[in-house]
Amino acid sequence: LAGYWRILEFDYEMKLLNHVTQLIDAESWSLSKVPLRTCLEELGSLEPKEMIEHILLSYGRKYIDDVGEVYFEMQEDKICRAIAQMLLQNAVKFNLSEFQEVWQQSVPEGMTTRFDQLKGLALVDESSRPATVFLLKVEDLPEDNQERFNSLFSIREKWTEVDIAPYIQDLCAEKQTVGALLTKYARSSTQNGVKVYNSRRPIS
């Protein structure tokens, strides 16, 4: 493994994260003070030590205390987001209120789930009855500007700026705003007092 970067399978990454969060729970550690050495001692028999450390580096901030011990402060937003992805990846659509409940129950004790953790990962559909949420990852969308907009408008006909922004933010050139990009690729109208954007061209 030395010197090689491997992209971890998401399911395996979640398995590793689960080992770590279960240990944190079992030991009643503070989420802001997770000791590297004990993690490696306790979990090293289950998974390679490099992988345990990799997961701590991916989902935590490393720091060293006064006596030179290495600790990690676990990052709430990253962990909540990863768990949301795990829950959503096996469902086409999820009832929103059920999802909120299951999601909160699935994250480590002491962490709080919030919808802004899902930016660019999942989309809430308030128009369906009951409201639903589904996985829509920005990295799965086309990289070309026009194709990206075509793809988004085929998923949803009309978007608010708040909803579409996480899905086009990465297309903004230096100093370019989401607003400027929308002006170029979308047409705006007002629906029930809210500004919405739709395609400038018919979507086949």
PDB file of C-alpha atoms in Angstrom:
ATOM      1  CA  LEU A   1       0.000   0.000   0.000  1.00  0.00           C
ATOM      2  CA  ALA A   2       2.920   2.336   0.629  1.00  0.00           C
ATOM      3  CA  GLY A   3       3.088   5.042  -1.996  1.00  0.00           C
ATOM      4  CA  TYR A   4      -0.130   4.037  -3.729  1.00  0.00           C
ATOM      5  CA  TRP A   5      -3.418   5.878  -3.672  1.00  0.00           C
ATOM      6  CA  ARG A   6      -6.405   3.657  -4.008  1.00  0.00           C
ATOM      7  CA  ILE A   7      -9.916   4.991  -4.348  1.00  0.00           C
ATOM      8  CA  LEU A   8     -11.845   3.066  -1.742  1.00  0.00           C
ATOM      9  CA  GLU A   9     -15.102   1.439  -2.714  1.00  0.00           C
ATOM     10  CA  PHE A  10     -17.795   3.497  -1.018  1.00  0.00           C
ATOM     11  CA  ASP A  11     -19.289   0.422   0.714  1.00  0.00           C
ATOM     12  CA  TYR A  12     -15.901  -0.517   2.142  1.00  0.00           C
ATOM     13  CA  GLU A  13     -15.318   3.061   3.260  1.00  0.00           C
ATOM     14  CA  MET A  14     -18.662   2.947   5.089  1.00  0.00           C
ATOM     15  CA  LYS A  15     -17.715  -0.345   6.731  1.00  0.00           C
ATOM     16  CA  LEU A  16     -14.498   1.255   8.032  1.00  0.00           C
ATOM     17  CA  LEU A  17     -16.331   4.376   9.207  1.00  0.00           C
ATOM     18  CA  ASN A  18     -18.849   2.180  10.978  1.00  0.00           C
ATOM     19  CA  HIS A  19     -16.054   0.337  12.842  1.00  0.00           C
ATOM     20  CA  VAL A  20     -14.653   3.681  13.994  1.00  0.00           C
ATOM     21  CA  THR A  21     -17.986   5.199  15.067  1.00  0.00           C
ATOM     22  CA  GLN A  22     -18.967   2.005  16.929  1.00  0.00           C
ATOM     23  CA  LEU A  23     -15.669   2.085  18.799  1.00  0.00           C
ATOM     24  CA  ILE A  24     -16.195   5.769  19.672  1.00  0.00           C
ATOM     25  CA  ASP A  25     -19.613   4.819  21.035  1.00  0.00           C
ATOM     26  CA  ALA A  26     -18.353   1.782  22.962  1.00  0.00           C
ATOM     27  CA  GLU A  27     -15.523   3.760  24.559  1.00  0.00           C
ATOM     28  CA  SER A  28     -17.713   6.846  25.142  1.00  0.00           C
ATOM     29  CA  TRP A  29     -15.042   9.071  23.611  1.00  0.00           C
ATOM     30  CA  SER A  30     -15.728  12.667  22.752  1.00  0.00           C
ATOM     31  CA  LEU A  31     -16.174  13.101  18.989  1.00  0.00           C
ATOM     32  CA  SER A  32     -13.561  15.822  19.175  1.00  0.00           C
ATOM     33  CA  LYS A  33     -10.936  13.591  20.830  1.00  0.00           C
ATOM     34  CA  VAL A  34     -10.575  10.199  19.143  1.00  0.00           C
ATOM     35  CA  PRO A  35      -7.169   8.616  19.903  1.00  0.00           C
ATOM     36  CA  LEU A  36      -5.333   7.190  16.885  1.00  0.00           C
ATOM     37  CA  ARG A  37      -3.275   4.672  18.872  1.00  0.00           C
ATOM     38  CA  THR A  38      -6.263   3.023  20.558  1.00  0.00           C
ATOM     39  CA  CYS A  39      -8.191   2.932  17.260  1.00  0.00           C
ATOM     40  CA  LEU A  40      -5.308   1.088  15.608  1.00  0.00           C
ATOM     41  CA  GLU A  41      -4.928  -1.314  18.561  1.00  0.00           C
ATOM     42  CA  GLU A  42      -8.648  -2.079  18.750  1.00  0.00           C
ATOM     43  CA  LEU A  43      -9.472  -2.214  15.039  1.00  0.00           C
ATOM     44  CA  GLY A  44      -6.156  -3.423  13.612  1.00  0.00           C
ATOM     45  CA  SER A  45      -7.265  -7.031  13.839  1.00  0.00           C
ATOM     46  CA  LEU A  46     -10.364  -6.293  11.720  1.00  0.00           C
ATOM     47  CA  GLU A  47      -8.886  -4.148   8.953  1.00  0.00           C
ATOM     48  CA  PRO A  48      -5.445  -2.993   7.765  1.00  0.00           C
ATOM     49  CA  LYS A  49      -4.088  -0.252  10.034  1.00  0.00           C
ATOM     50  CA  GLU A  50      -3.400   2.028   7.030  1.00  0.00           C
ATOM     51  CA  MET A  51      -7.106   1.839   6.181  1.00  0.00           C
ATOM     52  CA  ILE A  52      -8.177   2.732   9.727  1.00  0.00           C
ATOM     53  CA  GLU A  53      -5.861   5.735   9.682  1.00  0.00           C
ATOM     54  CA  HIS A  54      -7.044   6.666   6.170  1.00  0.00           C
ATOM     55  CA  ILE A  55     -10.674   6.753   7.330  1.00  0.00           C
ATOM     56  CA  LEU A  56      -9.769   8.907  10.347  1.00  0.00           C
ATOM     57  CA  LEU A  57      -7.919  11.315   8.048  1.00  0.00           C
ATOM     58  CA  SER A  58     -10.860  11.367   5.617  1.00  0.00           C
ATOM     59  CA  TYR A  59     -13.551  12.027   8.218  1.00  0.00           C
ATOM     60  CA  GLY A  60     -11.627  13.802  10.939  1.00  0.00           C
ATOM     61  CA  ARG A  61      -9.131  16.578  11.621  1.00  0.00           C
ATOM     62  CA  LYS A  62      -5.812  15.355  12.970  1.00  0.00           C
ATOM     63  CA  TYR A  63      -4.088  17.100  15.883  1.00  0.00           C
ATOM     64  CA  ILE A  64      -1.394  16.293  18.437  1.00  0.00           C
ATOM     65  CA  ASP A  65      -1.797  16.954  22.155  1.00  0.00           C
ATOM     66  CA  ASP A  66       0.830  18.314  24.591  1.00  0.00           C
ATOM     67  CA  VAL A  67       2.408  14.904  25.177  1.00  0.00           C
ATOM     68  CA  GLY A  68       2.629  14.018  21.499  1.00  0.00           C
ATOM     69  CA  GLU A  69      -0.428  11.740  21.271  1.00  0.00           C
ATOM     70  CA  VAL A  70      -2.301  11.865  17.962  1.00  0.00           C
ATOM     71  CA  TYR A  71      -6.045  12.556  18.116  1.00  0.00           C
ATOM     72  CA  PHE A  72      -8.801  13.208  15.598  1.00  0.00           C
ATOM     73  CA  GLU A  73     -11.739  15.561  15.781  1.00  0.00           C
ATOM     74  CA  MET A  74     -14.485  13.864  13.786  1.00  0.00           C
ATOM     75  CA  GLN A  75     -16.205  16.105  11.222  1.00  0.00           C
ATOM     76  CA  GLU A  76     -19.961  16.085  11.649  1.00  0.00           C
ATOM     77  CA  ASP A  77     -20.933  17.345   8.179  1.00  0.00           C
ATOM     78  CA  LYS A  78     -18.725  14.857   6.329  1.00  0.00           C
ATOM     79  CA  ILE A  79     -19.960  11.899   8.376  1.00  0.00           C
ATOM     80  CA  CYS A  80     -23.645  12.868   8.163  1.00  0.00           C
ATOM     81  CA  ARG A  81     -23.292  13.349   4.404  1.00  0.00           C
ATOM     82  CA  ALA A  82     -21.623   9.966   3.879  1.00  0.00           C
ATOM     83  CA  ILE A  83     -24.314   8.194   5.907  1.00  0.00           C
ATOM     84  CA  ALA A  84     -27.032   9.967   3.903  1.00  0.00           C
ATOM     85  CA  GLN A  85     -25.398   8.711   0.695  1.00  0.00           C
ATOM     86  CA  MET A  86     -25.292   5.174   2.069  1.00  0.00           C
ATOM     87  CA  LEU A  87     -29.003   5.301   2.936  1.00  0.00           C
ATOM     88  CA  LEU A  88     -30.056   6.867  -0.365  1.00  0.00           C
ATOM     89  CA  GLN A  89     -27.963   4.826  -2.761  1.00  0.00           C
ATOM     90  CA  ASN A  90     -30.178   1.770  -2.386  1.00  0.00           C
ATOM     91  CA  ALA A  91     -33.496   3.536  -2.858  1.00  0.00           C
ATOM     92  CA  VAL A  92     -34.900   5.211  -5.961  1.00  0.00           C
ATOM     93  CA  LYS A  93     -36.829   7.708  -3.853  1.00  0.00           C
ATOM     94  CA  PHE A  94     -37.216   7.977  -0.121  1.00  0.00           C
ATOM     95  CA  ASN A  95     -40.163   9.478   1.754  1.00  0.00           C
ATOM     96  CA  LEU A  96     -38.654  12.703   3.131  1.00  0.00           C
ATOM     97  CA  SER A  97     -39.913  12.516   6.713  1.00  0.00           C
ATOM     98  CA  GLU A  98     -39.000   8.825   6.990  1.00  0.00           C
ATOM     99  CA  PHE A  99     -35.570   9.568   5.588  1.00  0.00           C
ATOM    100  CA  GLN A 100     -34.992  12.367   8.106  1.00  0.00           C
ATOM    101  CA  GLU A 101     -35.846  10.010  10.948  1.00  0.00           C
ATOM    102  CA  VAL A 102     -33.706   7.086   9.728  1.00  0.00           C
ATOM    103  CA  TRP A 103     -30.811   9.400   8.857  1.00  0.00           C
ATOM    104  CA  GLN A 104     -30.723  10.991  12.314  1.00  0.00           C
ATOM    105  CA  GLN A 105     -30.888   7.547  13.956  1.00  0.00           C
ATOM    106  CA  SER A 106     -28.025   6.293  11.771  1.00  0.00           C
ATOM    107  CA  VAL A 107     -25.442   8.971  12.585  1.00  0.00           C
ATOM    108  CA  PRO A 108     -23.204   8.748  15.675  1.00  0.00           C
ATOM    109  CA  GLU A 109     -24.630   9.876  19.006  1.00  0.00           C
ATOM    110  CA  GLY A 110     -24.122  13.618  19.419  1.00  0.00           C
ATOM    111  CA  MET A 111     -24.214  14.481  15.705  1.00  0.00           C
ATOM    112  CA  THR A 112     -27.047  16.437  14.105  1.00  0.00           C
ATOM    113  CA  THR A 113     -28.230  15.917  10.533  1.00  0.00           C
ATOM    114  CA  ARG A 114     -29.103  19.008   8.489  1.00  0.00           C
ATOM    115  CA  PHE A 115     -30.311  19.389   4.917  1.00  0.00           C
ATOM    116  CA  ASP A 116     -27.439  21.653   3.912  1.00  0.00           C
ATOM    117  CA  GLN A 117     -25.174  18.613   4.403  1.00  0.00           C
ATOM    118  CA  LEU A 118     -26.838  17.153   1.287  1.00  0.00           C
ATOM    119  CA  LYS A 119     -25.841  19.951  -1.135  1.00  0.00           C
ATOM    120  CA  GLY A 120     -24.797  18.485  -4.463  1.00  0.00           C
ATOM    121  CA  LEU A 121     -25.566  14.982  -3.187  1.00  0.00           C
ATOM    122  CA  ALA A 122     -29.337  14.664  -2.925  1.00  0.00           C
ATOM    123  CA  LEU A 123     -32.400  16.524  -4.062  1.00  0.00           C
ATOM    124  CA  VAL A 124     -35.608  17.099  -2.136  1.00  0.00           C
ATOM    125  CA  ASP A 125     -38.821  16.987  -4.154  1.00  0.00           C
ATOM    126  CA  GLU A 126     -41.393  19.068  -2.290  1.00  0.00           C
ATOM    127  CA  SER A 127     -43.889  18.854  -5.172  1.00  0.00           C
ATOM    128  CA  SER A 128     -44.545  15.143  -4.715  1.00  0.00           C
ATOM    129  CA  ARG A 129     -47.059  14.075  -2.065  1.00  0.00           C
ATOM    130  CA  PRO A 130     -45.611  13.127   0.352  1.00  0.00           C
ATOM    131  CA  ALA A 131     -42.309  14.954  -0.229  1.00  0.00           C
ATOM    132  CA  THR A 132     -39.399  12.717  -1.279  1.00  0.00           C
ATOM    133  CA  VAL A 133     -35.620  12.837  -1.420  1.00  0.00           C
ATOM    134  CA  PHE A 134     -33.342  11.057  -3.904  1.00  0.00           C
ATOM    135  CA  LEU A 135     -29.658  10.721  -4.639  1.00  0.00           C
ATOM    136  CA  LEU A 136     -28.335  13.132  -7.268  1.00  0.00           C
ATOM    137  CA  LYS A 137     -24.579  13.542  -7.141  1.00  0.00           C
ATOM    138  CA  VAL A 138     -22.985  16.485  -8.882  1.00  0.00           C
ATOM    139  CA  GLU A 139     -20.013  14.319  -9.919  1.00  0.00           C
ATOM    140  CA  ASP A 140     -22.333  12.019 -11.899  1.00  0.00           C
ATOM    141  CA  LEU A 141     -23.558  14.891 -14.101  1.00  0.00           C
ATOM    142  CA  PRO A 142     -22.013  15.911 -17.478  1.00  0.00           C
ATOM    143  CA  GLU A 143     -19.013  18.253 -17.318  1.00  0.00           C
ATOM    144  CA  ASP A 144     -20.017  20.311 -20.352  1.00  0.00           C
ATOM    145  CA  ASN A 145     -22.087  23.386 -19.401  1.00  0.00           C
ATOM    146  CA  GLN A 146     -24.925  22.918 -21.901  1.00  0.00           C
ATOM    147  CA  GLU A 147     -25.127  19.179 -21.298  1.00  0.00           C
ATOM    148  CA  ARG A 148     -25.180  19.767 -17.544  1.00  0.00           C
ATOM    149  CA  PHE A 149     -28.153  22.111 -17.885  1.00  0.00           C
ATOM    150  CA  ASN A 150     -29.920  19.716 -20.287  1.00  0.00           C
ATOM    151  CA  SER A 151     -29.447  16.928 -17.790  1.00  0.00           C
ATOM    152  CA  LEU A 152     -30.741  19.004 -14.863  1.00  0.00           C
ATOM    153  CA  PHE A 153     -33.786  20.241 -16.800  1.00  0.00           C
ATOM    154  CA  SER A 154     -34.651  16.686 -17.796  1.00  0.00           C
ATOM    155  CA  ILE A 155     -34.646  15.731 -14.104  1.00  0.00           C
ATOM    156  CA  ARG A 156     -36.741  18.724 -13.087  1.00  0.00           C
ATOM    157  CA  GLU A 157     -38.440  21.210 -15.390  1.00  0.00           C
ATOM    158  CA  LYS A 158     -38.233  24.246 -13.108  1.00  0.00           C
ATOM    159  CA  TRP A 159     -35.564  24.960 -10.500  1.00  0.00           C
ATOM    160  CA  THR A 160     -35.122  27.606  -7.840  1.00  0.00           C
ATOM    161  CA  GLU A 161     -31.645  29.120  -7.623  1.00  0.00           C
ATOM    162  CA  VAL A 162     -31.164  27.585  -4.155  1.00  0.00           C
ATOM    163  CA  ASP A 163     -31.830  24.074  -5.492  1.00  0.00           C
ATOM    164  CA  ILE A 164     -29.824  24.318  -8.704  1.00  0.00           C
ATOM    165  CA  ALA A 165     -26.806  26.225  -7.315  1.00  0.00           C
ATOM    166  CA  PRO A 166     -24.977  23.181  -5.817  1.00  0.00           C
ATOM    167  CA  TYR A 167     -25.294  21.439  -9.199  1.00  0.00           C
ATOM    168  CA  ILE A 168     -23.750  24.231 -11.278  1.00  0.00           C
ATOM    169  CA  GLN A 169     -21.371  25.904  -8.790  1.00  0.00           C
ATOM    170  CA  ASP A 170     -18.413  23.905 -10.141  1.00  0.00           C
ATOM    171  CA  LEU A 171     -19.065  25.203 -13.687  1.00  0.00           C
ATOM    172  CA  CYS A 172     -18.549  28.832 -12.676  1.00  0.00           C
ATOM    173  CA  ALA A 173     -15.391  30.256 -14.176  1.00  0.00           C
ATOM    174  CA  GLU A 174     -13.241  32.556 -12.050  1.00  0.00           C
ATOM    175  CA  LYS A 175     -15.287  35.561 -10.862  1.00  0.00           C
ATOM    176  CA  GLN A 176     -18.407  34.147 -12.552  1.00  0.00           C
ATOM    177  CA  THR A 177     -21.521  33.806 -10.406  1.00  0.00           C
ATOM    178  CA  VAL A 178     -24.246  31.167 -10.401  1.00  0.00           C
ATOM    179  CA  GLY A 179     -26.627  33.969 -11.392  1.00  0.00           C
ATOM    180  CA  ALA A 180     -24.606  34.807 -14.509  1.00  0.00           C
ATOM    181  CA  LEU A 181     -24.508  31.156 -15.527  1.00  0.00           C
ATOM    182  CA  LEU A 182     -28.277  30.856 -15.088  1.00  0.00           C
ATOM    183  CA  THR A 183     -28.854  33.976 -17.193  1.00  0.00           C
ATOM    184  CA  LYS A 184     -26.862  32.398 -20.005  1.00  0.00           C
ATOM    185  CA  TYR A 185     -28.297  28.862 -19.949  1.00  0.00           C
ATOM    186  CA  ALA A 186     -31.776  29.228 -18.461  1.00  0.00           C
ATOM    187  CA  ARG A 187     -34.901  31.322 -18.708  1.00  0.00           C
ATOM    188  CA  SER A 188     -36.403  32.773 -15.564  1.00  0.00           C
ATOM    189  CA  SER A 189     -40.027  33.258 -14.601  1.00  0.00           C
ATOM    190  CA  THR A 190     -41.926  33.802 -11.393  1.00  0.00           C
ATOM    191  CA  GLN A 191     -44.045  31.062  -9.918  1.00  0.00           C
ATOM    192  CA  ASN A 192     -46.126  31.858  -6.799  1.00  0.00           C
ATOM    193  CA  GLY A 193     -43.821  34.779  -6.077  1.00  0.00           C
ATOM    194  CA  VAL A 194     -40.676  32.648  -6.360  1.00  0.00           C
ATOM    195  CA  LYS A 195     -38.159  33.070  -9.175  1.00  0.00           C
ATOM    196  CA  VAL A 196     -37.679  29.796 -11.042  1.00  0.00           C
ATOM    197  CA  TYR A 197     -35.488  28.767 -13.955  1.00  0.00           C
ATOM    198  CA  ASN A 198     -36.308  26.498 -16.873  1.00  0.00           C
ATOM    199  CA  SER A 199     -34.607  25.441 -20.092  1.00  0.00           C
ATOM    200  CA  ARG A 200     -34.071  27.929 -22.919  1.00  0.00           C
ATOM    201  CA  ARG A 201     -34.581  25.093 -25.404  1.00  0.00           C
ATOM    202  CA  PRO A 202     -37.013  22.171 -25.597  1.00  0.00           C
ATOM    203  CA  ILE A 203     -35.661  19.146 -23.758  1.00  0.00           C
ATOM    204  CA  SER A 204     -36.048  16.040 -25.884  1.00  0.00           C
TER     205      SER A 204
END
